[in-house]
């Protein structure tokens, strides 16, 4: 089966609607989700912390709509846009279908297969998050009972930010659409993976100047742009494009230089899963390190070769730890958090 080399991210900045066939219509060609297109099949049972979010109620109950990552035995991290950003269509789908979804952990097959199933009981999102904005696009989901899967590791508080060196290849996962002929299925049967290099913020600012998220460390940029694979070296004054040398040393003082060439110029993401992980693989699932969460709109197709944007997990470690305290220690819900509970939530559960 032939797949294009291109992988491109599509952010859920618009609305979503349900079709009579049970598949959601993507508004204006933009995805409500973003994922892998043209990647290779991931090893079965390797990324056991990876989760598929499925509608929790309504006529499309069980229909997949986003991804997430297990970061504690009862907590997933995903994008706020997944659980709060949905336009529920006509006829409307229940909002709680997305806020409190079913969860399939260690889910290798898009449909069917073996997996661990859980249900979301409560969610936390930043009060600063706004629909249609890539800023603060993160949410914590509390499961009804502990998972038996090993959580992915989080960056250490006060550690490197972002949690990976510049230009290091990172991995993304998903079941996104392939750039395949119309006669072939547009969604793979098995979980896909692909590598993206971490880029300078100026790279994404150049392509997406309409979103003012690149002057802080809350968002990060990964992937390659079309052309000679050049990376932008620094942020330029407002209104001016970044300066992009043909080759420059990589970060952390290693003295390595970037390679030019078009063989990687179309790396990125495409339609499929949103809220999924950008991570540095370790020796096994428990030593993988979460670096980012898929959270930014790229091209509406899969051949643009533009970089993609991700929520920078390292910048949210204090916020995540505060969320743990709310979920497990009864801490007060401060102004940084928006807390929603499933109407059937049982606070007596361990």
XYZ file of N, CA, C and O in Angstrom, residues 183-320:
552
model
N -9.316 4.846 -3.726
C -9.766 3.461 -3.648
C -9.277 2.754 -2.393
O -9.710 1.645 -2.099
N -8.358 3.391 -1.640
C -7.805 2.768 -0.452
C -8.393 3.417 0.803
O -8.823 4.572 0.771
N -8.426 2.687 1.915
C -8.948 3.271 3.162
C -8.144 4.508 3.539
O -6.920 4.533 3.387
N -8.827 5.558 4.048
C -8.120 6.788 4.397
C -7.686 6.802 5.854
O -7.043 7.742 6.298
N -8.027 5.774 6.622
C -7.610 5.678 8.015
C -6.954 4.320 8.226
O -7.527 3.295 7.865
N -5.759 4.283 8.780
C -5.070 2.997 8.961
C -5.762 2.137 10.015
O -6.415 2.637 10.925
N -5.575 0.864 9.912
C -6.162 -0.063 10.876
C -5.389 -0.065 12.184
O -5.961 -0.239 13.262
N -4.059 0.140 12.070
C -3.208 0.033 13.246
C -2.586 1.386 13.597
O -2.435 2.268 12.755
N -2.198 1.531 14.853
C -1.561 2.743 15.356
C -0.315 3.064 14.527
O 0.503 2.194 14.245
N -0.156 4.342 14.166
C 0.967 4.795 13.355
C 1.906 5.676 14.175
O 1.498 6.311 15.155
N 3.177 5.725 13.753
C 4.151 6.591 14.403
C 5.048 7.237 13.359
O 5.220 6.709 12.252
N 5.616 8.386 13.704
C 6.560 9.068 12.830
C 7.410 10.003 13.680
O 7.002 10.392 14.783
N 8.596 10.334 13.206
C 9.497 11.229 13.922
C 9.448 12.636 13.341
O 9.395 12.811 12.127
N 9.487 13.630 14.241
C 9.537 15.052 13.870
C 10.664 15.715 14.651
O 10.780 15.495 15.856
N 11.494 16.536 14.013
C 12.517 17.253 14.763
C 11.937 18.481 15.458
O 11.068 19.170 14.917
N 12.402 18.734 16.671
C 12.001 19.939 17.396
C 12.619 21.152 16.716
O 13.819 21.174 16.437
N 11.803 22.188 16.459
C 12.255 23.378 15.749
C 12.282 24.600 16.664
O 11.700 24.593 17.750
N 12.947 25.637 16.207
C 12.899 26.914 16.911
C 11.509 27.526 16.787
O 10.799 27.303 15.801
N 11.151 28.360 17.790
C 9.839 29.001 17.775
C 9.652 29.856 16.525
O 8.540 29.991 16.003
N 10.738 30.440 16.036
C 10.648 31.322 14.874
C 10.142 30.594 13.643
O 9.552 31.211 12.750
N 10.352 29.298 13.577
C 9.886 28.528 12.434
C 8.369 28.568 12.345
O 7.787 28.814 11.284
N 7.703 28.322 13.456
C 6.244 28.359 13.446
C 5.712 29.789 13.387
O 4.666 30.040 12.791
N 6.421 30.726 13.999
C 5.960 32.118 13.930
C 5.957 32.608 12.481
O 5.082 33.381 12.078
N 6.918 32.148 11.707
C 6.991 32.552 10.308
C 5.759 32.083 9.533
O 5.195 32.818 8.722
N 5.330 30.840 9.772
C 4.199 30.289 9.038
C 2.855 30.655 9.651
O 1.848 30.701 8.949
N 2.825 30.898 10.974
C 1.556 31.165 11.658
C 1.650 32.437 12.492
O 1.465 32.426 13.708
N 1.922 33.585 11.859
C 2.077 34.822 12.635
C 0.770 35.299 13.272
O 0.791 36.164 14.158
N -0.372 34.762 12.838
C -1.655 35.200 13.389
C -1.895 34.699 14.799
O -2.815 35.165 15.475
N -1.075 33.752 15.269
C -1.249 33.223 16.611
C -0.079 33.656 17.487
O 1.053 33.187 17.304
N -0.315 34.535 18.453
C 0.787 35.089 19.265
C 1.203 34.167 20.401
O 1.156 34.529 21.576
N 1.621 32.966 20.065
C 2.022 32.010 21.102
C 3.509 31.685 21.037
O 3.999 30.898 21.840
N 4.226 32.272 20.114
C 5.600 31.847 19.868
C 6.627 32.651 20.642
O 7.821 32.356 20.576
N 6.192 33.678 21.377
C 7.138 34.490 22.140
C 7.241 34.041 23.591
O 7.818 34.725 24.418
N 6.624 32.930 23.913
C 6.797 32.349 25.237
C 7.069 30.857 25.063
O 7.166 30.370 23.941
N 7.173 30.135 26.140
C 7.526 28.714 26.066
C 6.331 27.805 26.279
O 6.486 26.616 26.538
N 5.120 28.328 26.143
C 3.947 27.491 26.357
C 3.611 26.643 25.138
O 2.862 25.675 25.246
N 4.124 27.026 23.974
C 3.943 26.232 22.759
C 5.304 25.927 22.168
O 6.250 26.713 22.314
N 5.420 24.794 21.496
C 6.658 24.427 20.831
C 6.363 24.028 19.394
O 5.222 23.713 19.036
N 7.389 24.037 18.579
C 7.274 23.843 17.137
C 8.065 22.605 16.735
O 9.192 22.400 17.185
N 7.477 21.760 15.895
C 8.174 20.553 15.442
C 7.778 20.232 14.014
O 6.680 20.565 13.571
N 8.674 19.561 13.294
C 8.418 19.200 11.905
C 9.316 19.978 10.971
O 10.186 20.732 11.391
N 9.108 19.796 9.667
C 9.923 20.440 8.649
C 9.041 21.253 7.724
O 7.883 20.917 7.504
N 9.606 22.327 7.180
C 8.860 23.090 6.186
C 9.352 22.722 4.797
O 10.437 22.177 4.612
N 8.533 23.021 3.805
C 8.889 22.705 2.422
C 10.110 23.513 2.002
O 10.303 24.638 2.396
N 10.924 22.933 1.162
C 12.108 23.627 0.664
C 13.352 22.835 0.978
O 13.394 21.635 0.803
N 14.352 23.493 1.525
C 15.633 22.840 1.747
C 15.815 22.360 3.186
O 16.916 22.041 3.594
N 14.745 22.345 3.937
C 14.858 21.839 5.292
C 15.576 22.778 6.224
O 16.150 22.365 7.215
N 15.533 24.082 5.962
C 16.259 25.034 6.782
C 15.477 25.359 8.049
O 14.272 25.480 8.034
N 16.192 25.583 9.155
C 15.570 25.981 10.400
C 15.796 27.466 10.626
O 16.854 27.990 10.335
N 14.807 28.129 11.179
C 14.953 29.557 11.457
C 15.788 29.738 12.716
O 15.619 29.021 13.688
N 16.655 30.722 12.702
C 17.616 30.800 13.795
C 17.132 31.626 14.965
O 17.538 31.383 16.094
N 16.292 32.640 14.760
C 15.880 33.478 15.889
C 14.606 34.233 15.533
O 14.274 34.430 14.373
N 13.898 34.642 16.565
C 12.711 35.466 16.356
C 13.139 36.840 15.858
O 14.116 37.425 16.322
N 12.407 37.375 14.899
C 12.688 38.688 14.338
C 11.712 39.700 14.915
O 10.700 39.334 15.519
N 11.970 41.005 14.737
C 11.008 42.013 15.181
C 9.643 41.771 14.544
O 9.536 41.186 13.468
N 8.604 42.189 15.240
C 7.240 41.979 14.765
C 7.081 42.473 13.337
O 7.538 43.569 12.984
N 6.457 41.672 12.503
C 6.219 42.041 11.118
C 7.325 41.678 10.170
O 7.192 41.851 8.964
N 8.441 41.167 10.689
C 9.556 40.776 9.841
C 9.746 39.262 9.907
O 9.600 38.658 10.975
N 10.050 38.620 8.764
C 10.260 37.165 8.788
C 11.536 36.819 9.528
O 12.494 37.585 9.535
N 11.581 35.655 10.176
C 12.807 35.221 10.841
C 13.919 34.989 9.828
O 13.684 34.710 8.668
N 15.163 35.118 10.310
C 16.311 34.824 9.462
C 16.603 33.336 9.541
O 16.739 32.773 10.628
N 16.706 32.686 8.387
C 16.840 31.234 8.348
C 18.110 30.839 7.621
O 18.143 30.814 6.391
N 19.184 30.513 8.323
C 20.427 30.115 7.670
C 20.296 28.733 7.044
O 19.458 27.931 7.425
N 21.172 28.456 6.093
C 21.154 27.153 5.432
C 21.583 26.048 6.382
O 21.163 24.914 6.260
N 22.453 26.357 7.324
C 22.877 25.364 8.313
C 23.310 26.096 9.559
O 23.838 27.195 9.495
N 23.046 25.519 10.715
C 23.464 26.150 11.954
C 23.716 25.079 13.001
O 23.187 23.968 12.913
N 24.523 25.359 14.013
C 24.774 24.367 15.057
C 23.491 24.026 15.798
O 22.631 24.866 15.978
N 23.381 22.798 16.249
C 22.239 22.408 17.051
C 22.415 22.899 18.470
O 23.468 23.400 18.849
N 21.373 22.758 19.282
C 21.395 23.263 20.634
C 22.292 22.449 21.557
O 22.871 21.437 21.193
N 22.400 22.938 22.795
C 23.130 22.277 23.867
C 24.625 22.183 23.575
O 25.318 21.318 24.104
N 25.154 23.079 22.716
C 26.590 23.206 22.533
C 27.284 21.999 21.949
O 28.462 21.778 22.205
N 26.577 21.213 21.153
C 27.194 19.989 20.652
C 27.964 20.201 19.355
O 28.646 19.303 18.900
N 27.809 21.373 18.756
C 28.590 21.683 17.574
C 28.175 20.941 16.336
O 28.883 20.980 15.332
N 27.030 20.249 16.366
C 26.575 19.554 15.183
C 25.908 20.549 14.241
O 25.419 21.582 14.656
N 25.892 20.232 12.973
C 25.235 21.107 12.010
C 24.057 20.390 11.387
O 24.016 19.168 11.304
N 23.086 21.169 10.963
C 21.909 20.604 10.331
C 22.217 20.161 8.914
O 23.074 20.719 8.243
N 21.500 19.181 8.476
C 21.655 18.687 7.125
C 20.586 19.300 6.224
O 19.423 19.359 6.580
N 21.007 19.745 5.067
C 20.069 20.270 4.095
C 19.582 19.135 3.206
O 20.252 18.137 3.014
N 18.414 19.332 2.653
C 17.864 18.316 1.773
C 16.367 18.283 1.862
O 15.787 18.768 2.813
N 15.746 17.708 0.845
C 14.295 17.719 0.775
C 13.682 16.392 1.198
O 12.458 16.254 1.192
N 14.486 15.447 1.617
C 13.912 14.145 1.943
C 13.054 14.189 3.185
O 12.192 13.337 3.371
N 13.261 15.188 4.053
C 12.461 15.290 5.268
C 11.569 16.535 5.264
O 10.956 16.867 6.266
N 11.490 17.220 4.132
C 10.841 18.524 4.127
C 9.344 18.461 4.281
O 8.709 19.474 4.458
N 8.770 17.255 4.248
C 7.322 17.167 4.370
C 6.890 16.423 5.625
O 5.785 15.941 5.707
N 7.788 16.320 6.583
C 7.418 15.676 7.840
C 6.422 16.548 8.584
O 6.535 17.763 8.599
N 5.457 15.922 9.213
C 4.447 16.662 9.956
C 3.339 15.728 10.382
O 3.557 14.568 10.660
N 2.113 16.243 10.457
C 0.955 15.469 10.876
C -0.204 15.720 9.928
O -0.154 16.599 9.085
N -1.283 14.946 10.099
C -2.446 15.120 9.237
C -3.713 14.847 10.028
O -3.696 14.797 11.249
N -4.834 14.679 9.340
C -6.117 14.488 10.002
C -6.185 13.136 10.682
O -5.734 12.144 10.155
N -6.786 13.089 11.844
C -6.990 11.815 12.511
C -7.198 11.952 13.997
O -8.312 12.028 14.451
N -6.114 12.014 14.765
C -6.200 12.150 16.216
C -5.628 13.493 16.645
O -4.608 13.920 16.153
N -6.282 14.095 17.644
C -5.838 15.359 18.199
C -5.642 15.162 19.695
O -6.223 14.263 20.289
N -4.798 15.955 20.301
C -4.522 15.783 21.723
C -3.497 14.706 22.008
O -3.236 14.379 23.164
N -2.893 14.147 20.960
C -1.947 13.056 21.125
C -0.563 13.518 21.537
O -0.253 14.701 21.564
N 0.332 12.584 21.832
C 1.636 12.896 22.405
C 2.722 13.189 21.378
O 2.774 12.589 20.317
N 3.599 14.112 21.739
C 4.905 14.297 21.106
C 5.903 13.925 22.189
O 5.913 14.533 23.268
N 6.749 12.914 21.961
C 7.539 12.387 23.065
C 8.904 11.895 22.603
O 9.140 11.652 21.420
N 9.791 11.750 23.583
C 11.115 11.183 23.354
C 11.101 9.734 23.815
O 10.937 9.460 25.012
N 11.245 8.780 22.903
C 11.190 7.380 23.302
C 12.335 7.002 24.239
O 13.469 7.453 24.071
N 12.010 6.173 25.218
C 13.014 5.621 26.110
C 13.242 4.153 25.794
O 12.930 3.681 24.704
N 13.756 3.420 26.763
C 13.997 1.996 26.561
C 12.696 1.195 26.537
O 12.614 0.140 25.923
N 11.679 1.723 27.238
C 10.389 1.056 27.289
C 9.319 2.100 27.582
O 9.625 3.297 27.694
N 8.077 1.655 27.735
C 6.969 2.591 27.890
C 7.119 3.482 29.116
O 6.771 4.669 29.078
N 7.629 2.949 30.209
C 7.729 3.727 31.441
C 8.862 4.743 31.418
O 8.921 5.624 32.280
N 9.792 4.640 30.461
C 10.883 5.617 30.358
C 10.720 6.560 29.170
O 11.594 7.389 28.920
N 9.628 6.437 28.420
C 9.318 7.448 27.407
C 9.061 8.780 28.111
O 8.528 8.816 29.224
N 9.414 9.883 27.474
C 9.277 11.208 28.091
C 8.333 12.074 27.259
O 8.594 12.336 26.081
N 7.263 12.538 27.872
C 6.291 13.391 27.184
C 6.849 14.796 27.027
O 7.248 15.432 28.000
N 6.864 15.301 25.798
C 7.409 16.628 25.505
C 6.308 17.602 25.111
O 6.315 18.768 25.508
N 5.340 17.149 24.309
C 4.294 18.046 23.837
C 2.972 17.335 23.613
O 2.894 16.101 23.641
N 1.919 18.145 23.371
C 0.576 17.648 23.076
C 0.129 18.287 21.772
O 0.201 19.517 21.609
N -0.338 17.485 20.832
C -0.752 18.000 19.519
C -1.810 19.082 19.695
O -2.898 18.807 20.198
N -1.508 20.284 19.259
C -2.397 21.397 19.605
C -2.349 22.554 18.631
O -2.640 23.679 19.020
N -1.995 22.338 17.367
C -1.911 23.502 16.494
C -2.190 23.168 15.050
O -1.789 22.121 14.560
N -2.859 24.073 14.356
C -3.281 23.888 12.971
C -2.122 24.016 12.003
O -1.393 24.981 12.020
N -1.961 23.005 11.158
C -1.034 23.082 10.043
C -1.817 23.252 8.761
O -2.878 23.863 8.729
N -1.347 22.694 7.661
C -2.057 22.767 6.395
C -3.323 21.919 6.438
O -3.377 20.901 7.119
N -4.361 22.306 5.662
C -5.567 21.482 5.600
C -5.368 20.192 4.823
O -6.227 19.336 4.826
N -4.254 20.049 4.133
C -3.948 18.809 3.428
C -2.765 18.133 4.060
O -2.381 18.434 5.174
N -2.139 17.201 3.335
C -1.019 16.447 3.899
C 0.245 16.615 3.063
O 1.118 15.762 3.093
N 0.337 17.679 2.285
C 1.506 17.840 1.423
C 2.173 19.196 1.574
O 3.031 19.543 0.800
N 1.740 19.984 2.565
C 2.275 21.330 2.687
C 3.667 21.368 3.262
O 4.429 22.281 2.987
N 4.027 20.403 4.099
C 5.359 20.370 4.672
C 5.628 21.433 5.700
O 6.777 21.700 6.026
N 4.583 22.073 6.240
C 4.811 23.089 7.259
C 5.020 22.426 8.620
O 4.558 21.317 8.851
N 5.703 23.131 9.533
C 5.851 22.577 10.882
C 4.516 22.583 11.616
O 3.553 23.202 11.181
N 4.491 21.891 12.737
C 3.286 21.768 13.542
C 3.534 22.328 14.932
O 4.671 22.443 15.378
N 2.457 22.674 15.633
C 2.566 23.245 16.972
C 2.050 22.298 18.035
O 1.120 21.528 17.801
N 2.657 22.380 19.218
C 2.307 21.504 20.328
C 2.322 22.301 21.627
O 3.117 23.224 21.793
N 1.443 21.951 22.538
C 1.519 22.495 23.887
C 2.793 21.958 24.539
O 3.074 20.761 24.501
N 3.575 22.849 25.132
C 4.851 22.493 25.736
C 4.622 21.992 27.162
O 4.370 22.766 28.082
N 4.716 20.690 27.363
C 4.376 20.092 28.649
C 5.271 20.611 29.770
O 4.813 20.820 30.904
N 6.552 20.856 29.490
C 7.472 21.310 30.534
C 7.006 22.610 31.184
O 7.253 22.844 32.374
N 6.323 23.456 30.420
C 5.847 24.729 30.960
C 4.613 24.571 31.840
O 4.222 25.524 32.519
N 4.009 23.393 31.830
C 2.778 23.175 32.586
C 2.949 22.201 33.748
O 1.958 21.782 34.346
N 4.173 21.853 34.108
C 4.386 20.919 35.203
C 3.792 21.435 36.518
O 3.092 20.679 37.220
N 4.003 22.695 36.919
C 3.345 23.167 38.154
C 1.818 23.090 38.051
O 1.149 22.729 39.033
N 1.270 23.408 36.889
C -0.189 23.336 36.700
C -0.669 21.890 36.807
O -1.703 21.609 37.421
N 0.063 20.958 36.223
C -0.299 19.544 36.293
C -0.228 19.046 37.737
O -1.129 18.343 38.214
